[in-house]
CSV table of C-alpha atoms in Angstrom, one decimal:
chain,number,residue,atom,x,y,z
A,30,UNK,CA,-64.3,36.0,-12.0
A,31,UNK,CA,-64.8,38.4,-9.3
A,32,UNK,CA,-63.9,38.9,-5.7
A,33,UNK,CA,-67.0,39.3,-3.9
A,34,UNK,CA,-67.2,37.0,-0.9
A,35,UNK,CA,-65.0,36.8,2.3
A,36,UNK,CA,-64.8,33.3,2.0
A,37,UNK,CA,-62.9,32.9,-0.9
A,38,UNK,CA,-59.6,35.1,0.7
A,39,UNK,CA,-60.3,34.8,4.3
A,40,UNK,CA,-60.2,31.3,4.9
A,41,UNK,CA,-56.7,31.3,4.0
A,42,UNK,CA,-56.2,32.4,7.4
A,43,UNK,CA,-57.1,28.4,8.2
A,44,UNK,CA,-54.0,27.1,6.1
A,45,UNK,CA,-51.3,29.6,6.4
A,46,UNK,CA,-52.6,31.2,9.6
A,47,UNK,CA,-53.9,28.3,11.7
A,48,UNK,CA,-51.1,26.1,10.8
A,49,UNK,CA,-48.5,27.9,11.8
A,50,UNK,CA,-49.9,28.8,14.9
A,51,UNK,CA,-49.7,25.4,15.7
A,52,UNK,CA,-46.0,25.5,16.0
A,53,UNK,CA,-44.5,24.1,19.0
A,54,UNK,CA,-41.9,22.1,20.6
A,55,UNK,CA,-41.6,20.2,17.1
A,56,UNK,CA,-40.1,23.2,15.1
A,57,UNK,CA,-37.4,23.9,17.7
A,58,UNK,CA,-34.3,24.9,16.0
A,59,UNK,CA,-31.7,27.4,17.1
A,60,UNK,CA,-32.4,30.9,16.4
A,61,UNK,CA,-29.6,32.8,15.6
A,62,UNK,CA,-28.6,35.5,17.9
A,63,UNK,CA,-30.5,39.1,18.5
A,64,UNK,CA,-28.2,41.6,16.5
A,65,UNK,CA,-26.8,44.3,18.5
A,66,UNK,CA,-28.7,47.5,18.4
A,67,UNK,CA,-27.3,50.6,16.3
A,68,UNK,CA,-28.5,54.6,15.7
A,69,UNK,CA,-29.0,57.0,18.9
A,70,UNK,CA,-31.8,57.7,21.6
A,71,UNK,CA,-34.5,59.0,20.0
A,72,UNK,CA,-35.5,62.6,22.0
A,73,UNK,CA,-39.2,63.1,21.8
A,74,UNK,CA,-42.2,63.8,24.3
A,75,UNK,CA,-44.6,60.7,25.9
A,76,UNK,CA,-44.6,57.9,27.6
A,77,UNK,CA,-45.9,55.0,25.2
A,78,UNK,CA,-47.2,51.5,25.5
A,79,UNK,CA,-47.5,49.0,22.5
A,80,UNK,CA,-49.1,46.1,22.2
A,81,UNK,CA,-47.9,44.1,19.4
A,82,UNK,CA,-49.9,41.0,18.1
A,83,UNK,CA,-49.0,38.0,15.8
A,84,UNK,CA,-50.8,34.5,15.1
A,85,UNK,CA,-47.5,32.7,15.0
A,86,UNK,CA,-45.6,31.2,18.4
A,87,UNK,CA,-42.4,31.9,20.0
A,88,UNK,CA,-41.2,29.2,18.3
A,89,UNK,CA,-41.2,30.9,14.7
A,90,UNK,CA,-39.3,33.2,13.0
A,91,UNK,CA,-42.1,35.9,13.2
A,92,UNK,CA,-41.8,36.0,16.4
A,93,UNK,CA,-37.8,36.2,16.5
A,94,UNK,CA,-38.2,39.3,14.6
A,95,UNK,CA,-40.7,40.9,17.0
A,96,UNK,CA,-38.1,40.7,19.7
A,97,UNK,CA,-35.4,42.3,17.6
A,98,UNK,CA,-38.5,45.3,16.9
A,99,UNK,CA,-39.2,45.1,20.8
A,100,UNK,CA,-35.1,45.6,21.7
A,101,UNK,CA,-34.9,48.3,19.2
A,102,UNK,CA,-37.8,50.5,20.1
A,103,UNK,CA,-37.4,50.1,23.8
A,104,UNK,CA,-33.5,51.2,23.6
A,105,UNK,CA,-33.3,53.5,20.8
A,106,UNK,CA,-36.7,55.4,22.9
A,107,UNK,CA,-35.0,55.3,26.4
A,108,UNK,CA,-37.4,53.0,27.9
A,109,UNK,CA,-40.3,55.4,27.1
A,110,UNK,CA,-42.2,53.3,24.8
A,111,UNK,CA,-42.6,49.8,26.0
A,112,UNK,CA,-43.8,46.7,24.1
A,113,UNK,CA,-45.5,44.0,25.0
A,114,UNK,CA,-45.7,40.8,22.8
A,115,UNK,CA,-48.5,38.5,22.2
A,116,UNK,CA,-47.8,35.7,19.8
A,117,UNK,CA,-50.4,32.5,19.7
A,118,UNK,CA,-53.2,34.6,18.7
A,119,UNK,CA,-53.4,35.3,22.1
A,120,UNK,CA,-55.7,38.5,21.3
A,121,UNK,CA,-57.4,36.9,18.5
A,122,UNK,CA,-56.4,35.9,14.5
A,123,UNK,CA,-55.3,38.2,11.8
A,124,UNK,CA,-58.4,39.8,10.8
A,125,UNK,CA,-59.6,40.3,14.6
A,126,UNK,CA,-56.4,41.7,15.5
A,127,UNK,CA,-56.1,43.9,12.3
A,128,UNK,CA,-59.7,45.3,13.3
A,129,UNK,CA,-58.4,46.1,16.5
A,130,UNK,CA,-56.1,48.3,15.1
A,131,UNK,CA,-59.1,50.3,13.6
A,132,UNK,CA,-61.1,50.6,16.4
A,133,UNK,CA,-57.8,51.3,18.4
A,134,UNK,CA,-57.8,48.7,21.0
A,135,UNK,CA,-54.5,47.1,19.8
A,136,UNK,CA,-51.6,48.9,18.6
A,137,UNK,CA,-49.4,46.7,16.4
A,138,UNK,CA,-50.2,43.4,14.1
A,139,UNK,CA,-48.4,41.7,11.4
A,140,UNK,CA,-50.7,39.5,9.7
A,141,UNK,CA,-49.9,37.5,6.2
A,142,UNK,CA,-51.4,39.6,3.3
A,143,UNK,CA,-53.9,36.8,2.4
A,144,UNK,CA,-56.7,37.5,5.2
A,145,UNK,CA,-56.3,41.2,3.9
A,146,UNK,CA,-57.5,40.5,0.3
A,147,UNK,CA,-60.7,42.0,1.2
A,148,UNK,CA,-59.8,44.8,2.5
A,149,UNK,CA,-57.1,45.4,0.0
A,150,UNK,CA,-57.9,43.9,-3.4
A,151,UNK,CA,-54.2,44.3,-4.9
A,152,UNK,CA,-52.8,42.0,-2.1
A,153,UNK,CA,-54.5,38.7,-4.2
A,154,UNK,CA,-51.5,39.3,-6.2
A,155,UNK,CA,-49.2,37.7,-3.8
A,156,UNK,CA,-51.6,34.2,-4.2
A,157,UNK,CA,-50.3,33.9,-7.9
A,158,UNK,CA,-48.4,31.0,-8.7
A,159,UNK,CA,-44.7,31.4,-9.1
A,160,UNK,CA,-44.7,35.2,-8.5
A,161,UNK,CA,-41.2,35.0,-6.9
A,162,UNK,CA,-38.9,32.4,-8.0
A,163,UNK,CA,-36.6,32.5,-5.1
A,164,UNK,CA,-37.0,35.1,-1.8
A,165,UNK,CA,-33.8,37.3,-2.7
A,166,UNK,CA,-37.1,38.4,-6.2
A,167,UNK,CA,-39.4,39.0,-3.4
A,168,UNK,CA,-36.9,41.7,-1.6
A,169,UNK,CA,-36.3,43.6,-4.7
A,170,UNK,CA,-40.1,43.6,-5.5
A,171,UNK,CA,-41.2,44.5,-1.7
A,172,UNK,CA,-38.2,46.6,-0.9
A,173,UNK,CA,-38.2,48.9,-3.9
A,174,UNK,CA,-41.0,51.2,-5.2
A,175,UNK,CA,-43.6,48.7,-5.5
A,176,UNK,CA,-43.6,47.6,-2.2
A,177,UNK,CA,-43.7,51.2,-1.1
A,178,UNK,CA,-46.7,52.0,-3.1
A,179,UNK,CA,-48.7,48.9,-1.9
A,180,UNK,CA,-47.8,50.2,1.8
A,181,UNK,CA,-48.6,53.6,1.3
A,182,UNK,CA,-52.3,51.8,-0.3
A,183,UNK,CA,-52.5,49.8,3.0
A,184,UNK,CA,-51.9,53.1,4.5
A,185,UNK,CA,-56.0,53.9,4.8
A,186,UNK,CA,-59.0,52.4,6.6
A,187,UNK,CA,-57.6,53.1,10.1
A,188,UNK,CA,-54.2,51.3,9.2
A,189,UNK,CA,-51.3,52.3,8.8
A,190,UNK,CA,-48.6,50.3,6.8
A,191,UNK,CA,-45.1,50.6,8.0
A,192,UNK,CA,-42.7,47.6,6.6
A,193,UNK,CA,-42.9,44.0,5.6
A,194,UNK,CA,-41.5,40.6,6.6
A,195,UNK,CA,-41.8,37.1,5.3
A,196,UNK,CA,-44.3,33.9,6.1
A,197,UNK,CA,-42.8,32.0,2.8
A,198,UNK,CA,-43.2,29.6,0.3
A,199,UNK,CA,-45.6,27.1,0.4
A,200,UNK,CA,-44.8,23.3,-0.3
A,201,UNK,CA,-46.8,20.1,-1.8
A,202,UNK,CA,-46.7,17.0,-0.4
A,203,UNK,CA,-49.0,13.7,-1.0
A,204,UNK,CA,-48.9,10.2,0.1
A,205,UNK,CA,-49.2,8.0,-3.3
A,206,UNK,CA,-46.2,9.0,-5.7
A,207,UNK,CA,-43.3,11.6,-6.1
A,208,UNK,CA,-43.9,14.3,-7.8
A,209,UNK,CA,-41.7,16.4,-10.4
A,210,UNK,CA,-44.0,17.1,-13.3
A,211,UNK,CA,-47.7,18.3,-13.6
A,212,UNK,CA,-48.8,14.8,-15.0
A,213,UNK,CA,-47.9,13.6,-11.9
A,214,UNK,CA,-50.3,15.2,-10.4
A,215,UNK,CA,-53.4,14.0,-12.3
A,216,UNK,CA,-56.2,13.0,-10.4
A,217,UNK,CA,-54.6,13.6,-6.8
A,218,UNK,CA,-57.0,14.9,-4.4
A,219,UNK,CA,-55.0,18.2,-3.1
A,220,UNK,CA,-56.5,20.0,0.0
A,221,UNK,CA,-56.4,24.1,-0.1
A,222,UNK,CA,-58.3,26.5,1.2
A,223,UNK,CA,-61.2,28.4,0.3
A,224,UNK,CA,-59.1,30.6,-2.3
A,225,UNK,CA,-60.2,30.6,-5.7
A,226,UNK,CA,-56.8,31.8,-6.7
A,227,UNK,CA,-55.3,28.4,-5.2
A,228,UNK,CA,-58.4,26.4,-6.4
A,229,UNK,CA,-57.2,27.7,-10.1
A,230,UNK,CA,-53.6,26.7,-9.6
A,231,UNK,CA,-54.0,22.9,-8.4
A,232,UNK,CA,-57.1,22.6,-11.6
A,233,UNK,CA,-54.9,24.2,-13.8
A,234,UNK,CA,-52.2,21.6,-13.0
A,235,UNK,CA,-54.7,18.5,-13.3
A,236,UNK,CA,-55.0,18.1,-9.6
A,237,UNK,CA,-58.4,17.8,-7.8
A,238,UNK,CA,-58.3,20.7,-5.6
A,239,UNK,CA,-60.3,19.9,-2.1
A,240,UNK,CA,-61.1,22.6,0.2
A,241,UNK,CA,-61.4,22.0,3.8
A,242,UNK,CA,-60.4,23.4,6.8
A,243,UNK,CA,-57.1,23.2,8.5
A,244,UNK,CA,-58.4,21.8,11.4
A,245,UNK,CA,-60.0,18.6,9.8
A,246,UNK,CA,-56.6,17.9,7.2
A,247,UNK,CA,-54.5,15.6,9.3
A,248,UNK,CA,-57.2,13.2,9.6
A,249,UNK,CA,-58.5,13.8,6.2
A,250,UNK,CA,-54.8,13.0,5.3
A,251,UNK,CA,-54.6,9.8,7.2
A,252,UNK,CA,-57.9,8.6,5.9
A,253,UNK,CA,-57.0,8.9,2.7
A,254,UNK,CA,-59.7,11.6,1.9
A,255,UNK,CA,-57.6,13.8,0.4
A,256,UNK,CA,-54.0,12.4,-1.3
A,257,UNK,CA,-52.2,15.6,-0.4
A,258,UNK,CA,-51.6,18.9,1.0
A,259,UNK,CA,-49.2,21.9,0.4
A,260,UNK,CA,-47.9,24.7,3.5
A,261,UNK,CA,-44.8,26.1,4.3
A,262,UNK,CA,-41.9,23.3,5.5
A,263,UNK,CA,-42.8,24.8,9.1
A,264,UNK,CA,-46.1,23.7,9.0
A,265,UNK,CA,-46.2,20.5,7.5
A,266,UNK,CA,-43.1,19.8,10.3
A,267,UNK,CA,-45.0,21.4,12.9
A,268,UNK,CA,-48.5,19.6,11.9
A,269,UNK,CA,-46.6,16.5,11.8
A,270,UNK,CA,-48.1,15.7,8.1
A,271,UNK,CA,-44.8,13.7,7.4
A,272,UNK,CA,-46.4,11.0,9.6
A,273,UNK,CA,-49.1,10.6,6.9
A,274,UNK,CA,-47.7,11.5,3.6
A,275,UNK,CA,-44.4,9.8,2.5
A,276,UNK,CA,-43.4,12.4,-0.8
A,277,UNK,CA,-42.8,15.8,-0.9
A,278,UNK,CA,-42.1,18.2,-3.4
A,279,UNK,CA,-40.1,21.4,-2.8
A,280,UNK,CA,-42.2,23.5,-5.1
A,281,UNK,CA,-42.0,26.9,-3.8
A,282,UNK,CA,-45.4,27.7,-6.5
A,283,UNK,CA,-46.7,30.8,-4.1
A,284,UNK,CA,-44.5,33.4,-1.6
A,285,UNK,CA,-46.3,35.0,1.0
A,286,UNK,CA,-45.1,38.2,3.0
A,287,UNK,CA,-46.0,39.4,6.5
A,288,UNK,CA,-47.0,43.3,6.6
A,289,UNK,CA,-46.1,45.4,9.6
A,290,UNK,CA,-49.3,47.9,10.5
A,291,UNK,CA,-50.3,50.1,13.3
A,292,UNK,CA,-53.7,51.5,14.7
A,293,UNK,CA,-53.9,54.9,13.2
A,294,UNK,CA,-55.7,56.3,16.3
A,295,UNK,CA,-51.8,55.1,18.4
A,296,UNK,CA,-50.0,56.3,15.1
A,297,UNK,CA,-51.6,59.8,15.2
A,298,UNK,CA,-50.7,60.2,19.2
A,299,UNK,CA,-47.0,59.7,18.5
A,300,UNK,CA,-44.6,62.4,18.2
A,301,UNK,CA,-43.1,62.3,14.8
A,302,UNK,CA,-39.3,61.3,16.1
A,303,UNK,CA,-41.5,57.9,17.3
A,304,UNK,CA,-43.3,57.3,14.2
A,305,UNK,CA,-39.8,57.4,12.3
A,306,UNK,CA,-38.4,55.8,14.6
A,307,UNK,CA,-40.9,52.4,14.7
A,308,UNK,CA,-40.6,52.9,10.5
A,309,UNK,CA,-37.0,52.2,11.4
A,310,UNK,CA,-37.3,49.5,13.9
A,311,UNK,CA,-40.1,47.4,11.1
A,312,UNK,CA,-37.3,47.8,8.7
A,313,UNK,CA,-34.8,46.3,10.4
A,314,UNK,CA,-37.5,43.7,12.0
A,315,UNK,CA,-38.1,42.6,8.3
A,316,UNK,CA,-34.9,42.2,6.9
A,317,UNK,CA,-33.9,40.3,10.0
A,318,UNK,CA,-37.3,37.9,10.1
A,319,UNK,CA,-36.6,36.8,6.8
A,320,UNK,CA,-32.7,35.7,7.6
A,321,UNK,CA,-34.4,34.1,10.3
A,322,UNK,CA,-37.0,32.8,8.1
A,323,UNK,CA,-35.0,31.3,5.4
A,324,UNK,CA,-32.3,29.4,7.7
A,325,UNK,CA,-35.9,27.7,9.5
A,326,UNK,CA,-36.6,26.8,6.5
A,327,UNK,CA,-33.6,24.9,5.2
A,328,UNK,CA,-32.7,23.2,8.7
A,329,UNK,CA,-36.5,22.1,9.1
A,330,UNK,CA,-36.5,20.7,4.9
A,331,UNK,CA,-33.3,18.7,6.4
A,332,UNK,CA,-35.1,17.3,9.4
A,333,UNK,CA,-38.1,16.1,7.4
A,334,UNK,CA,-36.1,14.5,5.6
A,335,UNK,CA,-34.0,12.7,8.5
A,336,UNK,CA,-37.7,11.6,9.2
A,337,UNK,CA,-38.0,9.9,6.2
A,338,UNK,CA,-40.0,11.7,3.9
A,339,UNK,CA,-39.0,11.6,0.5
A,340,UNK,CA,-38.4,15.4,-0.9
A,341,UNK,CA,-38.2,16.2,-4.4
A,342,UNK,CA,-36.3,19.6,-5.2
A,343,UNK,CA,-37.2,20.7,-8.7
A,344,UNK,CA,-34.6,21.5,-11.5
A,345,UNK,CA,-35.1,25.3,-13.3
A,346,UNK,CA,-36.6,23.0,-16.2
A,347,UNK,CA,-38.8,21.3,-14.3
A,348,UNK,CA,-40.2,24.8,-12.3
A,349,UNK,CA,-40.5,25.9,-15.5
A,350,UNK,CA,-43.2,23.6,-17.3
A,351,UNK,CA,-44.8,24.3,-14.0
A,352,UNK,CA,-45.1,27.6,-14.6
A,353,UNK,CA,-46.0,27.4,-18.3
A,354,UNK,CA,-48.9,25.5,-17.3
A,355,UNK,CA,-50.2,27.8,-15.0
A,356,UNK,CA,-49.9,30.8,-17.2
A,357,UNK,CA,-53.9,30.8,-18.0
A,358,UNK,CA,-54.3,31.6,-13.7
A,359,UNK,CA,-52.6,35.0,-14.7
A,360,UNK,CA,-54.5,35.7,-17.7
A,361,UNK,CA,-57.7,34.1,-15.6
A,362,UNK,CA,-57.1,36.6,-12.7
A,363,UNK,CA,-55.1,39.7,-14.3
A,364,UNK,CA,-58.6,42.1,-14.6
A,365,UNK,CA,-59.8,41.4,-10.9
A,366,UNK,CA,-55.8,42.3,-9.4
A,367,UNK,CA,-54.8,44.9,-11.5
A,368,UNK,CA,-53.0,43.8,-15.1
A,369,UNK,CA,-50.3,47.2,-14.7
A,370,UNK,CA,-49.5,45.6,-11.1
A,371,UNK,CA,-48.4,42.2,-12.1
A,372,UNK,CA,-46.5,43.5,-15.4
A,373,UNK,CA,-44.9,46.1,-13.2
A,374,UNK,CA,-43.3,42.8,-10.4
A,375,UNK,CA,-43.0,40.4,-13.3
A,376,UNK,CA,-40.5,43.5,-15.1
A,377,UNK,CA,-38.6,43.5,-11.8
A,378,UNK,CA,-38.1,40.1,-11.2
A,379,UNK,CA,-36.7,39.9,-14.5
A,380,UNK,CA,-33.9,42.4,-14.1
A,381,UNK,CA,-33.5,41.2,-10.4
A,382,UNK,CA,-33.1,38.0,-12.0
A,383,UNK,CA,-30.6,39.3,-14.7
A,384,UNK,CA,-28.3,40.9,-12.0
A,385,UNK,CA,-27.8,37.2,-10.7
């Protein structure tokens, strides 16, 4: 197999981008307070301006964490570099807004790493099933070394790569039966995107994997053209799928993070005392997005099912004939991403995992 068309990558940006753009009123939950900001007033020379784009809505956690970066940066600076935030895709999707970074006509984005297969090969990692068995994994694999390299790799074509933050885990739901084993999923008509990665996965599992656009997957849904469907909890909430499939199964099969980059034409005009300190304020942005992130995530799971939909939550047993089953998508997939890559997360996730 080999990555060679934009389709296959950047059409994710119709599931995990689309859908969660279309957050509104429906996820409201109460986001936790705005922690207080720490460290001292950064001296340096300039006046700066930032505008900072995302795909996601107020609403969303994503966007939480922006306003943490935005208080940060404007305090710790003294007021002399002001941002300006633009969720919705206000200024255009992931990949538009990530090429406005190169051609220096936006500062700031923080697109999923899916849309950015293309441009960065080793990110296709992140679409294997199972990667991550629960977020704290992700941290140790993002935060560490690894994560460091893959930033410093992103660091290049008129990017540059400064921290990372968290869109999630994706879900499965379906409207004919619960699910809790891979033979339950035998025949069942699943909509993805155009991502051969994903296509793999739901094949591999026995499923009938149906790729169509976000746009068209309620009423496909409703219709019956496609049994089911699999997003993050705020998406399915948010895209009010629950109205239209009764079962769902908390799965958690692939993690996706959010990456934090800057035009390098606006990174090369900062004075170095700025540059350290936005590296500071994405940091922090990060680590706080995902609190934010993860307590979404359990209090929407809870009102879906107040709604009535039937939610299945997976024993370690049964995640693991999952992900015995899906061990040919590694071996089908580990020449085109880079074989030393995924040994290098799987070893970490396995002492991360012995330190529990």
């Amino acid at each position: 197999m080999t990555i060679t068309t934009t389709t296959r990558f950047v059409s994710i940006v119709g599931g995990a981008f689309i859908g969660l753009t279309a957050l509104g009123a429906s996820a409201a939950t109460e986001m936790p307070p705005l922690p207080e900001v720490t460290g001292d007033k950064v001296e340096a020379e300039g006046n700066f301006n930032i505008k900072f784009s995302i795909g996601t809505t107020k609403s969303g956690a994503q966007y939480r964490g922006l306003e943490y970066f935005e208080k940060i940066v404007e305090q710790r600076s003294g007021g002399d570099i002001q941002v300006e935030l633009f969720p919705g895709a206000q200024l255009g999707d992931d990949l538009q807004a990530t090429s406005a970074l190169q051609a220096g006509t936006l500062e700031m984005t923080m697109p999923s790493t899916s849309p950015l297969v293309n441009m960065f090969p080793k990110f296709a990692v992140f679409d294997l099933p199972f990667l991550f068995p629960k977020p704290e994994m992700a941290d140790a694999v993002l935060d560490g070394e690894i994560g460091q390299q893959m930033l410093e790799d992103a660091s290049s074509k008129g990017l540059v790569a400064i921290g990372w933050g968290e869109n999630g885990y994706r879900q499965l739901t379906n409207s004919q039966r619960p699910v809790d084993s891979p033979d339950d999923l035998e025949g069942l008509k699943i909509r993805t995107m155009q991502n051969e990665i994903h296509m793999d996965i739901w094949r591999t599992l026995g499923a009938n994997p149906t790729p169509m656009s976000f746009a068209e997957l309620f009423t496909a849904l409703e219709q019956g053209v496609v049994d089911g469907q699999e997003n993050p909890w705020i998406t399915i909430k948010s895209s009010k799928f629950n109205e239209v499939q009764d079962y769902a199964t908390e799965t958690n099969h692939v993690y996706t993070p959010f990456i934090t980059l800057v035009s390098k034409r606006f990174w090369d005009r900062l004075p170095e005392e700025y540059q350290q300190l936005l590296r500071d304020a994405a940091t922090k942005m990060g680590n706080y997005q995902r609190d934010v992130s993860r307590t979404l995530n359990d209090q929407i799971k809870l009102d879906l099912k107040d709604s009535g939909m039937q939610i299945t939550e997976l024993t370690d047993e049964q995640i693991k004939v999952f992900q015995n089953k899906l061990e040919p998508v590694y071996k089908n997939w580990r020449d085109e991403i880079g074989g030393e890559l995924i040994d290098q997360i799987r070893t970490k996730v396995q002492q991360a995992q012995a330190q529990q």
